[in-house]
PDB file of C-alpha atoms and ligand atoms in Angstrom:
ATOM      1  CA  MET A   1      -7.716  -1.171  20.669  1.00 97.00           C
ATOM      2  CA  ILE A   2      -6.842  -1.273  16.979  1.00 98.00           C
ATOM      3  CA  LEU A   3      -8.375  -3.620  14.400  1.00 98.00           C
ATOM      4  CA  ILE A   4      -6.232  -4.449  11.359  1.00 98.00           C
ATOM      5  CA  THR A   5      -7.863  -6.160   8.378  1.00 98.00           C
ATOM      6  CA  GLY A   6      -5.766  -7.746   5.630  1.00 98.00           C
ATOM      7  CA  ALA A   7      -3.006  -8.113   8.214  1.00 97.00           C
ATOM      8  CA  ASN A   8      -1.221 -10.899   6.282  1.00 97.00           C
ATOM      9  CA  GLY A   9      -0.750  -8.671   3.233  1.00 96.00           C
ATOM     10  CA  GLN A  10       2.315  -6.707   2.136  1.00 96.00           C
ATOM     11  CA  ILE A  11       1.444  -3.519   4.061  1.00 97.00           C
ATOM     12  CA  GLY A  12      -0.323  -5.324   6.914  1.00 97.00           C
ATOM     13  CA  VAL A  13       2.754  -7.236   8.062  1.00 97.00           C
ATOM     14  CA  ASP A  14       4.955  -4.122   8.352  1.00 97.00           C
ATOM     15  CA  LEU A  15       2.234  -1.865   9.712  1.00 98.00           C
ATOM     16  CA  ALA A  16       1.210  -4.393  12.387  1.00 97.00           C
ATOM     17  CA  GLU A  17       4.822  -4.528  13.536  1.00 97.00           C
ATOM     18  CA  ALA A  18       5.084  -0.715  13.703  1.00 98.00           C
ATOM     19  CA  LEU A  19       1.782  -0.467  15.567  1.00 98.00           C
ATOM     20  CA  SER A  20       2.785  -3.156  18.057  1.00 97.00           C
ATOM     21  CA  VAL A  21       6.022  -1.237  18.813  1.00 97.00           C
ATOM     22  CA  ARG A  22       3.952   1.894  19.409  1.00 96.00           C
ATOM     23  CA  HIS A  23       0.993   0.497  21.328  1.00 97.00           C
ATOM     24  CA  GLY A  24       1.947  -3.047  22.444  1.00 97.00           C
ATOM     25  CA  THR A  25       0.654  -6.236  20.817  1.00 97.00           C
ATOM     26  CA  GLU A  26      -2.182  -6.547  23.350  1.00 96.00           C
ATOM     27  CA  GLN A  27      -3.698  -3.374  21.870  1.00 97.00           C
ATOM     28  CA  LEU A  28      -3.960  -4.937  18.386  1.00 98.00           C
ATOM     29  CA  LEU A  29      -6.231  -7.461  16.737  1.00 98.00           C
ATOM     30  CA  ALA A  30      -4.884  -8.645  13.382  1.00 98.00           C
ATOM     31  CA  THR A  31      -7.393 -10.235  11.003  1.00 98.00           C
ATOM     32  CA  ASP A  32      -7.198 -11.754   7.540  1.00 98.00           C
ATOM     33  CA  LEU A  33      -9.127 -14.180   5.358  1.00 97.00           C
ATOM     34  CA  ARG A  34      -6.141 -16.522   5.541  1.00 96.00           C
ATOM     35  CA  PRO A  35      -4.764 -18.040   8.759  1.00 95.00           C
ATOM     36  CA  PRO A  36      -1.883 -16.269  10.542  1.00 93.00           C
ATOM     37  CA  LEU A  37       1.541 -16.366   8.869  1.00 91.00           C
ATOM     38  CA  THR A  38       3.308 -17.641  11.995  1.00 92.00           C
ATOM     39  CA  ASP A  39       2.324 -20.128  14.668  1.00 92.00           C
ATOM     40  CA  PRO A  40       1.808 -18.666  17.218  1.00 92.00           C
ATOM     41  CA  PRO A  41       0.855 -15.360  15.540  1.00 93.00           C
ATOM     42  CA  LEU A  42       2.981 -12.303  16.366  1.00 91.00           C
ATOM     43  CA  VAL A  43      -0.098 -10.328  17.444  1.00 95.00           C
ATOM     44  CA  PRO A  44      -3.557 -11.592  18.542  1.00 97.00           C
ATOM     45  CA  PHE A  45      -5.251 -12.878  15.388  1.00 97.00           C
ATOM     46  CA  GLU A  46      -8.705 -13.847  14.108  1.00 97.00           C
ATOM     47  CA  VAL A  47      -9.875 -14.948  10.679  1.00 98.00           C
ATOM     48  CA  LEU A  48     -12.237 -12.354   9.158  1.00 98.00           C
ATOM     49  CA  ASP A  49     -13.941 -12.059   5.779  1.00 98.00           C
ATOM     50  CA  VAL A  50     -14.603  -8.329   5.381  1.00 98.00           C
ATOM     51  CA  THR A  51     -17.353  -8.997   2.817  1.00 98.00           C
ATOM     52  CA  ASP A  52     -19.370 -10.828   5.496  1.00 98.00           C
ATOM     53  CA  GLU A  53     -21.259  -8.007   7.229  1.00 97.00           C
ATOM     54  CA  ARG A  54     -22.512 -10.213  10.077  1.00 97.00           C
ATOM     55  CA  ALA A  55     -19.012 -11.497  10.826  1.00 98.00           C
ATOM     56  CA  VAL A  56     -17.714  -7.914  10.832  1.00 98.00           C
ATOM     57  CA  GLU A  57     -20.479  -6.794  13.210  1.00 97.00           C
ATOM     58  CA  ARG A  58     -19.979  -9.798  15.524  1.00 97.00           C
ATOM     59  CA  LEU A  59     -16.256  -9.079  15.771  1.00 98.00           C
ATOM     60  CA  LEU A  60     -16.785  -5.371  16.432  1.00 97.00           C
ATOM     61  CA  ASP A  61     -19.325  -6.183  19.159  1.00 96.00           C
ATOM     62  CA  ARG A  62     -16.670  -8.177  21.027  1.00 97.00           C
ATOM     63  CA  TYR A  63     -13.970  -5.492  21.275  1.00 97.00           C
ATOM     64  CA  ALA A  64     -13.834  -1.773  22.103  1.00 96.00           C
ATOM     65  CA  PHE A  65     -11.934  -0.649  19.024  1.00 98.00           C
ATOM     66  CA  THR A  66     -10.880   2.993  18.707  1.00 98.00           C
ATOM     67  CA  GLN A  67      -9.181   2.608  15.321  1.00 98.00           C
ATOM     68  CA  ILE A  68      -9.658   0.401  12.269  1.00 98.00           C
ATOM     69  CA  ILE A  69      -6.772  -0.010   9.825  1.00 98.00           C
ATOM     70  CA  HIS A  70      -8.609  -1.533   6.872  1.00 98.00           C
ATOM     71  CA  LEU A  71      -6.063  -3.075   4.510  1.00 98.00           C
ATOM     72  CA  ALA A  72      -8.008  -6.041   3.088  1.00 98.00           C
ATOM     73  CA  GLY A  73      -8.147  -5.539  -0.659  1.00 98.00           C
ATOM     74  CA  ILE A  74      -7.641  -6.991  -4.129  1.00 98.00           C
ATOM     75  CA  LEU A  75      -4.877  -5.341  -6.208  1.00 98.00           C
ATOM     76  CA  SER A  76      -4.974  -4.152  -9.815  1.00 97.00           C
ATOM     77  CA  ALA A  77      -3.841  -7.165 -11.848  1.00 97.00           C
ATOM     78  CA  THR A  78      -5.977  -9.643  -9.876  1.00 98.00           C
ATOM     79  CA  GLY A  79      -8.862  -7.164 -10.014  1.00 98.00           C
ATOM     80  CA  GLN A  80      -8.797  -7.228 -13.827  1.00 96.00           C
ATOM     81  CA  GLN A  81      -9.039 -11.014 -13.753  1.00 97.00           C
ATOM     82  CA  TYR A  82     -11.735 -11.164 -11.054  1.00 98.00           C
ATOM     83  CA  PRO A  83     -13.715  -7.894 -11.275  1.00 98.00           C
ATOM     84  CA  ASP A  84     -16.678  -9.096  -9.156  1.00 98.00           C
ATOM     85  CA  LEU A  85     -14.385 -10.248  -6.354  1.00 98.00           C
ATOM     86  CA  CYS A  86     -12.517  -6.935  -6.579  1.00 98.00           C
ATOM     87  CA  TRP A  87     -15.749  -4.935  -6.190  1.00 98.00           C
ATOM     88  CA  SER A  88     -16.975  -7.105  -3.351  1.00 98.00           C
ATOM     89  CA  VAL A  89     -13.763  -6.982  -1.283  1.00 98.00           C
ATOM     90  CA  ASN A  90     -12.746  -3.388  -2.086  1.00 98.00           C
ATOM     91  CA  VAL A  91     -16.131  -1.641  -2.052  1.00 98.00           C
ATOM     92  CA  THR A  92     -18.492  -3.841   0.006  1.00 98.00           C
ATOM     93  CA  GLY A  93     -15.705  -4.563   2.509  1.00 98.00           C
ATOM     94  CA  LEU A  94     -14.894  -0.856   2.875  1.00 98.00           C
ATOM     95  CA  LYS A  95     -18.596   0.013   3.220  1.00 98.00           C
ATOM     96  CA  HIS A  96     -18.877  -2.451   6.120  1.00 98.00           C
ATOM     97  CA  MET A  97     -15.951  -0.731   7.829  1.00 98.00           C
ATOM     98  CA  LEU A  98     -17.368   2.747   7.189  1.00 98.00           C
ATOM     99  CA  ASP A  99     -20.712   1.656   8.677  1.00 98.00           C
ATOM    100  CA  ALA A 100     -18.948   0.156  11.707  1.00 97.00           C
ATOM    101  CA  ALA A 101     -16.855   3.311  12.137  1.00 98.00           C
ATOM    102  CA  ARG A 102     -19.992   5.427  11.889  1.00 98.00           C
ATOM    103  CA  SER A 103     -22.106   3.517  14.398  1.00 97.00           C
ATOM    104  CA  ARG A 104     -19.277   3.123  16.935  1.00 97.00           C
ATOM    105  CA  GLN A 105     -17.375   6.384  16.375  1.00 97.00           C
ATOM    106  CA  ILE A 106     -14.144   4.648  15.389  1.00 98.00           C
ATOM    107  CA  GLN A 107     -11.349   6.332  13.442  1.00 98.00           C
ATOM    108  CA  LEU A 108     -10.795   4.537  10.116  1.00 98.00           C
ATOM    109  CA  PHE A 109      -7.768   4.360   7.826  1.00 98.00           C
ATOM    110  CA  TRP A 110      -7.801   2.592   4.446  1.00 98.00           C
ATOM    111  CA  PRO A 111      -5.400   2.834   1.498  1.00 98.00           C
ATOM    112  CA  SER A 112      -6.483   4.132  -1.875  1.00 98.00           C
ATOM    113  CA  SER A 113      -4.037   4.065  -4.777  1.00 98.00           C
ATOM    114  CA  ILE A 114      -2.579   5.911  -7.759  1.00 98.00           C
ATOM    115  CA  ALA A 115      -4.903   3.511  -9.634  1.00 98.00           C
ATOM    116  CA  SER A 116      -7.656   6.088  -8.960  1.00 98.00           C
ATOM    117  CA  PHE A 117      -6.172   7.955 -11.897  1.00 98.00           C
ATOM    118  CA  GLY A 118      -6.465   6.943 -15.543  1.00 98.00           C
ATOM    119  CA  PRO A 119      -5.355   7.785 -19.066  1.00 98.00           C
ATOM    120  CA  THR A 120      -7.160  11.170 -19.055  1.00 98.00           C
ATOM    121  CA  THR A 121      -5.295  12.299 -15.900  1.00 98.00           C
ATOM    122  CA  PRO A 122      -2.130  14.430 -16.311  1.00 98.00           C
ATOM    123  CA  ARG A 123       0.618  11.819 -15.916  1.00 97.00           C
ATOM    124  CA  SER A 124       3.416  13.998 -14.625  1.00 98.00           C
ATOM    125  CA  HIS A 125       3.209  15.567 -11.148  1.00 98.00           C
ATOM    126  CA  THR A 126      -0.405  14.428 -10.980  1.00 98.00           C
ATOM    127  CA  PRO A 127      -2.214  16.917  -8.738  1.00 98.00           C
ATOM    128  CA  GLN A 128      -4.401  16.066  -5.735  1.00 98.00           C
ATOM    129  CA  HIS A 129      -7.582  17.294  -7.410  1.00 98.00           C
ATOM    130  CA  THR A 130      -7.730  16.156 -11.011  1.00 98.00           C
ATOM    131  CA  ILE A 131      -9.534  13.840 -13.428  1.00 98.00           C
ATOM    132  CA  THR A 132     -10.180  10.369 -11.972  1.00 98.00           C
ATOM    133  CA  GLU A 133     -11.381   8.149 -14.820  1.00 98.00           C
ATOM    134  CA  PRO A 134      -9.589   4.822 -14.208  1.00 98.00           C
ATOM    135  CA  ARG A 135      -9.936   2.004 -16.746  1.00 97.00           C
ATOM    136  CA  THR A 136      -9.290  -0.863 -14.319  1.00 98.00           C
ATOM    137  CA  MET A 137     -11.862  -2.392 -11.958  1.00 98.00           C
ATOM    138  CA  TYR A 138      -9.359  -1.855  -9.141  1.00 98.00           C
ATOM    139  CA  GLY A 139      -9.243   1.848  -9.980  1.00 98.00           C
ATOM    140  CA  VAL A 140     -13.042   2.011 -10.148  1.00 98.00           C
ATOM    141  CA  THR A 141     -13.232   0.508  -6.644  1.00 98.00           C
ATOM    142  CA  LYS A 142     -10.649   2.977  -5.321  1.00 98.00           C
ATOM    143  CA  VAL A 143     -12.478   6.033  -6.723  1.00 98.00           C
ATOM    144  CA  THR A 144     -15.736   4.647  -5.331  1.00 98.00           C
ATOM    145  CA  GLY A 145     -14.092   4.131  -1.935  1.00 98.00           C
ATOM    146  CA  GLU A 146     -12.721   7.671  -1.962  1.00 98.00           C
ATOM    147  CA  LEU A 147     -16.139   9.164  -2.718  1.00 98.00           C
ATOM    148  CA  LEU A 148     -17.787   6.952  -0.081  1.00 98.00           C
ATOM    149  CA  SER A 149     -15.208   8.119   2.471  1.00 98.00           C
ATOM    150  CA  GLN A 150     -15.809  11.759   1.682  1.00 98.00           C
ATOM    151  CA  PHE A 151     -19.567  11.190   1.967  1.00 98.00           C
ATOM    152  CA  TYR A 152     -19.261   9.471   5.367  1.00 98.00           C
ATOM    153  CA  ALA A 153     -16.887  12.175   6.616  1.00 98.00           C
ATOM    154  CA  SER A 154     -19.053  15.107   5.523  1.00 98.00           C
ATOM    155  CA  THR A 155     -22.489  13.583   6.195  1.00 98.00           C
ATOM    156  CA  TYR A 156     -21.910  11.441   9.283  1.00 98.00           C
ATOM    157  CA  ASP A 157     -18.744  13.044  10.655  1.00 98.00           C
ATOM    158  CA  VAL A 158     -16.790   9.780  10.405  1.00 98.00           C
ATOM    159  CA  ASP A 159     -13.052  10.345  10.980  1.00 98.00           C
ATOM    160  CA  VAL A 160     -11.928   8.491   7.860  1.00 98.00           C
ATOM    161  CA  ARG A 161      -8.410   9.048   6.555  1.00 98.00           C
ATOM    162  CA  SER A 162      -6.668   7.677   3.495  1.00 98.00           C
ATOM    163  CA  VAL A 163      -3.620   7.963   1.231  1.00 98.00           C
ATOM    164  CA  ARG A 164      -3.266   7.094  -2.452  1.00 98.00           C
ATOM    165  CA  PHE A 165      -0.335   4.703  -2.284  1.00 98.00           C
ATOM    166  CA  PRO A 166       2.043   4.368  -5.217  1.00 98.00           C
ATOM    167  CA  GLY A 167       3.784   1.000  -5.671  1.00 98.00           C
ATOM    168  CA  VAL A 168       5.139  -0.038  -2.274  1.00 98.00           C
ATOM    169  CA  VAL A 169       8.530  -1.795  -2.132  1.00 98.00           C
ATOM    170  CA  SER A 170       9.239  -4.106   0.800  1.00 98.00           C
ATOM    171  CA  HIS A 171      10.783  -7.424   1.809  1.00 97.00           C
ATOM    172  CA  ALA A 172       8.815  -8.745   4.825  1.00 96.00           C
ATOM    173  CA  ALA A 173       5.757  -9.977   2.903  1.00 92.00           C
ATOM    174  CA  PRO A 174       5.361 -10.212  -0.869  1.00 87.00           C
ATOM    175  CA  PRO A 175       2.780  -8.089  -2.695  1.00 84.00           C
ATOM    176  CA  GLY A 176       0.194 -10.121  -4.609  1.00 87.00           C
ATOM    177  CA  GLY A 177      -1.500  -9.323  -7.887  1.00 95.00           C
ATOM    178  CA  GLY A 178      -0.315  -5.731  -8.363  1.00 97.00           C
ATOM    179  CA  THR A 179       1.012  -3.921 -11.437  1.00 98.00           C
ATOM    180  CA  THR A 180       3.912  -2.445  -9.455  1.00 98.00           C
ATOM    181  CA  ASP A 181       5.026  -5.865  -8.098  1.00 98.00           C
ATOM    182  CA  TRP A 182       8.027  -5.882 -10.473  1.00 98.00           C
ATOM    183  CA  ALA A 183       9.781  -3.396  -8.198  1.00 98.00           C
ATOM    184  CA  VAL A 184       9.791  -5.992  -5.401  1.00 98.00           C
ATOM    185  CA  ALA A 185      10.256  -9.126  -7.522  1.00 98.00           C
ATOM    186  CA  MET A 186      13.378  -7.647  -9.160  1.00 98.00           C
ATOM    187  CA  PHE A 187      15.193  -7.614  -5.788  1.00 98.00           C
ATOM    188  CA  PHE A 188      14.241 -11.180  -4.846  1.00 97.00           C
ATOM    189  CA  ASP A 189      15.210 -12.571  -8.282  1.00 97.00           C
ATOM    190  CA  ALA A 190      18.424 -10.513  -8.341  1.00 98.00           C
ATOM    191  CA  VAL A 191      19.540 -12.060  -5.039  1.00 97.00           C
ATOM    192  CA  SER A 192      18.252 -15.606  -5.633  1.00 96.00           C
ATOM    193  CA  LYS A 193      18.909 -16.001  -9.401  1.00 97.00           C
ATOM    194  CA  GLY A 194      21.082 -13.091 -10.528  1.00 97.00           C
ATOM    195  CA  SER A 195      18.544 -12.153 -13.207  1.00 98.00           C
ATOM    196  CA  TYR A 196      14.948 -10.945 -13.569  1.00 98.00           C
ATOM    197  CA  GLN A 197      12.382 -10.933 -16.381  1.00 98.00           C
ATOM    198  CA  CYS A 198      10.230  -7.840 -16.011  1.00 98.00           C
ATOM    199  CA  PHE A 199       6.553  -7.816 -17.051  1.00 98.00           C
ATOM    200  CA  VAL A 200       6.572  -4.138 -18.078  1.00 98.00           C
ATOM    201  CA  GLY A 201       8.984  -2.467 -20.486  1.00 98.00           C
ATOM    202  CA  PRO A 202      12.309  -0.894 -19.412  1.00 98.00           C
ATOM    203  CA  ASP A 203      11.094   2.723 -19.691  1.00 98.00           C
ATOM    204  CA  THR A 204       7.826   2.367 -17.757  1.00 98.00           C
ATOM    205  CA  ARG A 205       8.173   5.120 -15.142  1.00 98.00           C
ATOM    206  CA  MET A 206       6.016   4.549 -12.059  1.00 98.00           C
ATOM    207  CA  PRO A 207       5.651   6.286  -8.667  1.00 98.00           C
ATOM    208  CA  MET A 208       6.979   4.088  -5.849  1.00 98.00           C
ATOM    209  CA  MET A 209       7.635   4.254  -2.108  1.00 98.00           C
ATOM    210  CA  TYR A 210       9.800   2.232   0.266  1.00 98.00           C
ATOM    211  CA  MET A 211       7.827   0.506   3.034  1.00 98.00           C
ATOM    212  CA  PRO A 212       9.285   2.493   5.981  1.00 98.00           C
ATOM    213  CA  ASP A 213       7.971   5.642   4.292  1.00 98.00           C
ATOM    214  CA  ALA A 214       4.607   3.995   3.580  1.00 98.00           C
ATOM    215  CA  VAL A 215       4.279   3.034   7.265  1.00 98.00           C
ATOM    216  CA  LYS A 216       5.339   6.528   8.304  1.00 98.00           C
ATOM    217  CA  SER A 217       2.684   8.081   6.054  1.00 98.00           C
ATOM    218  CA  VAL A 218      -0.069   6.043   7.721  1.00 98.00           C
ATOM    219  CA  LEU A 219       1.117   6.798  11.256  1.00 98.00           C
ATOM    220  CA  ASP A 220       1.608  10.519  10.509  1.00 98.00           C
ATOM    221  CA  LEU A 221      -1.818  10.841   8.921  1.00 98.00           C
ATOM    222  CA  LEU A 222      -3.472   9.031  11.844  1.00 98.00           C
ATOM    223  CA  ASP A 223      -1.706  11.392  14.271  1.00 97.00           C
ATOM    224  CA  ALA A 224      -2.608  14.548  12.347  1.00 98.00           C
ATOM    225  CA  ASN A 225      -4.895  17.128  13.876  1.00 97.00           C
ATOM    226  CA  ALA A 226      -8.345  16.620  12.291  1.00 97.00           C
ATOM    227  CA  ASP A 227      -8.820  20.380  11.913  1.00 97.00           C
ATOM    228  CA  ARG A 228      -5.882  20.567   9.519  1.00 97.00           C
ATOM    229  CA  LEU A 229      -7.174  17.861   7.157  1.00 98.00           C
ATOM    230  CA  THR A 230      -8.635  19.309   3.964  1.00 98.00           C
ATOM    231  CA  VAL A 231      -8.896  16.031   2.024  1.00 98.00           C
ATOM    232  CA  ARG A 232     -11.321  13.271   3.041  1.00 98.00           C
ATOM    233  CA  THR A 233     -11.195  11.362  -0.212  1.00 98.00           C
ATOM    234  CA  SER A 234      -7.549  10.267  -0.153  1.00 98.00           C
ATOM    235  CA  TYR A 235      -4.258  12.180  -0.004  1.00 98.00           C
ATOM    236  CA  ASN A 236      -1.660  11.969  -2.782  1.00 98.00           C
ATOM    237  CA  VAL A 237       1.658  10.876  -1.244  1.00 98.00           C
ATOM    238  CA  ALA A 238       4.830  10.922  -3.335  1.00 97.00           C
ATOM    239  CA  SER A 239       8.294   9.574  -2.777  1.00 97.00           C
ATOM    240  CA  ILE A 240      10.360   8.274  -5.717  1.00 98.00           C
ATOM    241  CA  SER A 241       9.581   7.512  -9.362  1.00 98.00           C
ATOM    242  CA  PHE A 242      11.719   5.151 -11.417  1.00 98.00           C
ATOM    243  CA  THR A 243      11.655   2.828 -14.412  1.00 98.00           C
ATOM    244  CA  PRO A 244      12.614  -0.874 -14.398  1.00 98.00           C
ATOM    245  CA  ALA A 245      15.802   0.047 -16.311  1.00 98.00           C
ATOM    246  CA  GLU A 246      16.747   2.613 -13.653  1.00 98.00           C
ATOM    247  CA  LEU A 247      16.075   0.140 -10.834  1.00 98.00           C
ATOM    248  CA  ALA A 248      18.087  -2.547 -12.643  1.00 98.00           C
ATOM    249  CA  ASP A 249      20.960  -0.045 -13.025  1.00 98.00           C
ATOM    250  CA  ALA A 250      20.879   0.809  -9.323  1.00 98.00           C
ATOM    251  CA  ILE A 251      20.941  -2.914  -8.418  1.00 98.00           C
ATOM    252  CA  THR A 252      23.793  -3.535 -10.871  1.00 97.00           C
ATOM    253  CA  ARG A 253      25.935  -0.989  -9.020  1.00 96.00           C
ATOM    254  CA  HIS A 254      25.946  -3.466  -6.075  1.00 96.00           C
ATOM    255  CA  MET A 255      25.632  -6.689  -8.119  1.00 96.00           C
ATOM    256  CA  PRO A 256      27.568  -6.112 -11.373  1.00 95.00           C
ATOM    257  CA  SER A 257      26.533  -9.457 -12.912  1.00 96.00           C
ATOM    258  CA  PHE A 258      22.761  -8.836 -12.462  1.00 98.00           C
ATOM    259  CA  THR A 259      20.797  -8.821 -15.736  1.00 98.00           C
ATOM    260  CA  CYS A 260      17.229  -7.748 -16.430  1.00 98.00           C
ATOM    261  CA  THR A 261      15.193  -8.756 -19.507  1.00 98.00           C
ATOM    262  CA  TYR A 262      11.738  -7.558 -20.508  1.00 98.00           C
ATOM    263  CA  ALA A 263       8.576  -9.400 -21.573  1.00 98.00           C
ATOM    264  CA  PRO A 264       5.675  -6.945 -21.204  1.00 98.00           C
ATOM    265  CA  ASP A 265       2.246  -8.555 -20.660  1.00 98.00           C
ATOM    266  CA  TYR A 266      -1.312  -7.264 -19.970  1.00 96.00           C
ATOM    267  CA  ARG A 267      -0.001  -5.278 -16.981  1.00 97.00           C
ATOM    268  CA  GLN A 268       1.834  -2.907 -19.351  1.00 98.00           C
ATOM    269  CA  GLN A 269      -1.495  -1.363 -20.369  1.00 97.00           C
ATOM    270  CA  ILE A 270      -2.463  -0.827 -16.725  1.00 98.00           C
ATOM    271  CA  ALA A 271       0.923   0.760 -15.958  1.00 98.00           C
ATOM    272  CA  ASP A 272       0.612   3.042 -18.994  1.00 98.00           C
ATOM    273  CA  SER A 273      -2.731   4.359 -17.714  1.00 98.00           C
ATOM    274  CA  TRP A 274      -1.260   5.459 -14.351  1.00 98.00           C
ATOM    275  CA  PRO A 275       0.732   8.565 -13.411  1.00 98.00           C
ATOM    276  CA  GLN A 276       4.512   8.683 -13.698  1.00 98.00           C
ATOM    277  CA  SER A 277       4.961  11.057 -10.775  1.00 98.00           C
ATOM    278  CA  ILE A 278       2.738  12.577  -8.101  1.00 98.00           C
ATOM    279  CA  ASP A 279       2.275  16.061  -6.636  1.00 98.00           C
ATOM    280  CA  ASP A 280       1.574  15.654  -2.926  1.00 98.00           C
ATOM    281  CA  THR A 281       1.451  19.319  -1.871  1.00 98.00           C
ATOM    282  CA  PRO A 282      -1.727  19.016   0.283  1.00 98.00           C
ATOM    283  CA  ALA A 283      -0.241  16.099   2.301  1.00 98.00           C
ATOM    284  CA  ARG A 284       2.929  18.132   2.887  1.00 98.00           C
ATOM    285  CA  GLU A 285       0.937  21.209   3.895  1.00 98.00           C
ATOM    286  CA  ASP A 286      -1.824  19.547   5.961  1.00 98.00           C
ATOM    287  CA  TRP A 287       0.134  16.967   7.953  1.00 98.00           C
ATOM    288  CA  ASP A 288       3.795  17.678   7.167  1.00 98.00           C
ATOM    289  CA  TRP A 289       4.271  14.570   5.028  1.00 98.00           C
ATOM    290  CA  GLN A 290       7.860  13.970   3.951  1.00 98.00           C
ATOM    291  CA  PRO A 291       9.488  10.727   2.772  1.00 98.00           C
ATOM    292  CA  ASP A 292      12.963   9.679   3.963  1.00 98.00           C
ATOM    293  CA  PHE A 293      14.204   7.258   1.287  1.00 98.00           C
ATOM    294  CA  ASP A 294      15.565   8.053  -2.181  1.00 98.00           C
ATOM    295  CA  LEU A 295      16.246   5.379  -4.801  1.00 98.00           C
ATOM    296  CA  ASP A 296      19.829   4.579  -3.757  1.00 97.00           C
ATOM    297  CA  ALA A 297      19.007   4.385  -0.038  1.00 97.00           C
ATOM    298  CA  MET A 298      16.067   2.079  -0.793  1.00 98.00           C
ATOM    299  CA  VAL A 299      18.104  -0.183  -3.101  1.00 98.00           C
ATOM    300  CA  TYR A 300      20.880  -0.615  -0.537  1.00 97.00           C
ATOM    301  CA  ASP A 301      18.439  -1.349   2.270  1.00 97.00           C
ATOM    302  CA  MET A 302      16.354  -3.750   0.158  1.00 98.00           C
ATOM    303  CA  LEU A 303      19.379  -5.703  -1.114  1.00 98.00           C
ATOM    304  CA  THR A 304      20.741  -6.019   2.430  1.00 97.00           C
ATOM    305  CA  SER A 305      17.402  -7.163   3.819  1.00 97.00           C
ATOM    306  CA  VAL A 306      16.649  -9.607   0.988  1.00 97.00           C
ATOM    307  CA  ALA A 307      20.196 -11.051   1.151  1.00 97.00           C
ATOM    308  CA  ARG A 308      19.744 -11.602   4.907  1.00 96.00           C
ATOM    309  CA  ARG A 309      16.273 -13.107   4.404  1.00 96.00           C
ATOM    310  CA  LEU A 310      17.503 -15.520   1.700  1.00 96.00           C
ATOM    311  CA  GLY A 311      20.705 -16.363   3.584  1.00 96.00           C
ATOM    312  CA  HIS A 312      22.986 -14.922   0.880  1.00 94.00           C
ATOM    313  CA  MET A 313      25.909 -14.210   3.227  1.00 94.00           C
ATOM    314  CA  SER A 314      28.562 -13.363   0.611  1.00 92.00           C
ATOM    315  CA  LEU A 315      26.352 -10.605  -0.831  1.00 92.00           C
ATOM    316  CA  LEU A 316      25.566  -9.362   2.682  1.00 93.00           C
ATOM    317  CA  ASP A 317      29.266  -9.209   3.427  1.00 93.00           C
ATOM    318  CA  ARG A 318      30.019  -7.359   0.161  1.00 91.00           C
ATOM    319  CA  LEU A 319      27.213  -4.862   0.821  1.00 91.00           C
ATOM    320  CA  SER A 320      28.370  -4.145   4.359  1.00 89.00           C
ATOM    321  CA  ARG A 321      31.943  -3.557   3.126  1.00 88.00           C
ATOM    322  CA  SER A 322      30.733  -1.133   0.440  1.00 83.00           C
ATOM    323  CA  ALA A 323      28.587   0.884   2.892  1.00 77.00           C
TER     324      ALA A 323
HETATM  325  C1  LIG B 401      -0.976  -2.302  -7.625  1.00 91.70           C
HETATM  326  O1  LIG B 401      -0.013  -2.359  -8.392  1.00 91.70           O
HETATM  327  O2  LIG B 401      -2.095  -2.756  -7.886  1.00 91.70           O
HETATM  328  C2  LIG B 401      -0.780  -1.600  -6.304  1.00 91.70           C
HETATM  329  C3  LIG B 401      -1.194  -0.167  -6.380  1.00 91.70           C
HETATM  330  C4  LIG B 401      -0.321   0.828  -7.043  1.00 91.70           C
HETATM  331  O3  LIG B 401      -2.228   0.181  -5.898  1.00 91.70           O
HETATM  332  N1  LIG B 401       0.567  -1.718  -5.884  1.00 91.70           N
END
């Protein structure tokens, strides 16, 4: 059986669906601090606060889990506003999962982030092994989590696996409190309002990934032969890098009247401290990582999906005719 924490979040919703296709819903237990998104839930569901060690232990005592997909976490922008909460959820929560994985011999996946890097890291083609001096609390928790994972893997032989996600673009569930959220919000505002005001400047280049590739990276890493894995902190995974102006341009090719304006706020400083592109050679060599989507394929798929979700039939029709 597979335990998913943070199942109501942006990655949790899509990953739970992919896992239920693979293993059947009866093999999953989705958990989150908040109640399920649908009634009845799509997969068996329980409320779980990952910072509550007793609650975590009680839950793990009741099921024979073989894998934990630990997605509960606070993202970068929220983490700057609530640093104590960010530490507690991201570090204490992960430590509870590592301890559970250790005592019960469960395989554990959790996502780190490009936020592990900081202003002293090379920003272009950021290598796997490089300086990790983040300035955000979120980044501090991710570096801490990576080092904890490596310690548990090398000292206690825990099979812990992780990727450093870039911004993830998707339509099933909204991201919350991230610095890369503009890349999702731009699609929803383009379809619902025809315009978007972006909270980072037009030339802010950031590494991104479309959700199907993000899901694929998790499944591929979980499937990989343990003997081939050389990284037990967290693997760099790269896909596409683009700026808000480039994304706006790509959207405009399908929606000529779309306009994007810019009003950078405190998130600009966070974005400027992160890499612009990522070198993921070890992931490609160790477990054959390869993304499928480029910018244009992602934009077409996102616009189609968001138009369908928001009931914008004329746009859907136009998109299908231009395919
Ligand atoms: C965020 O913006 O905080 C996340 C991330 C890159 O980890 N999307």
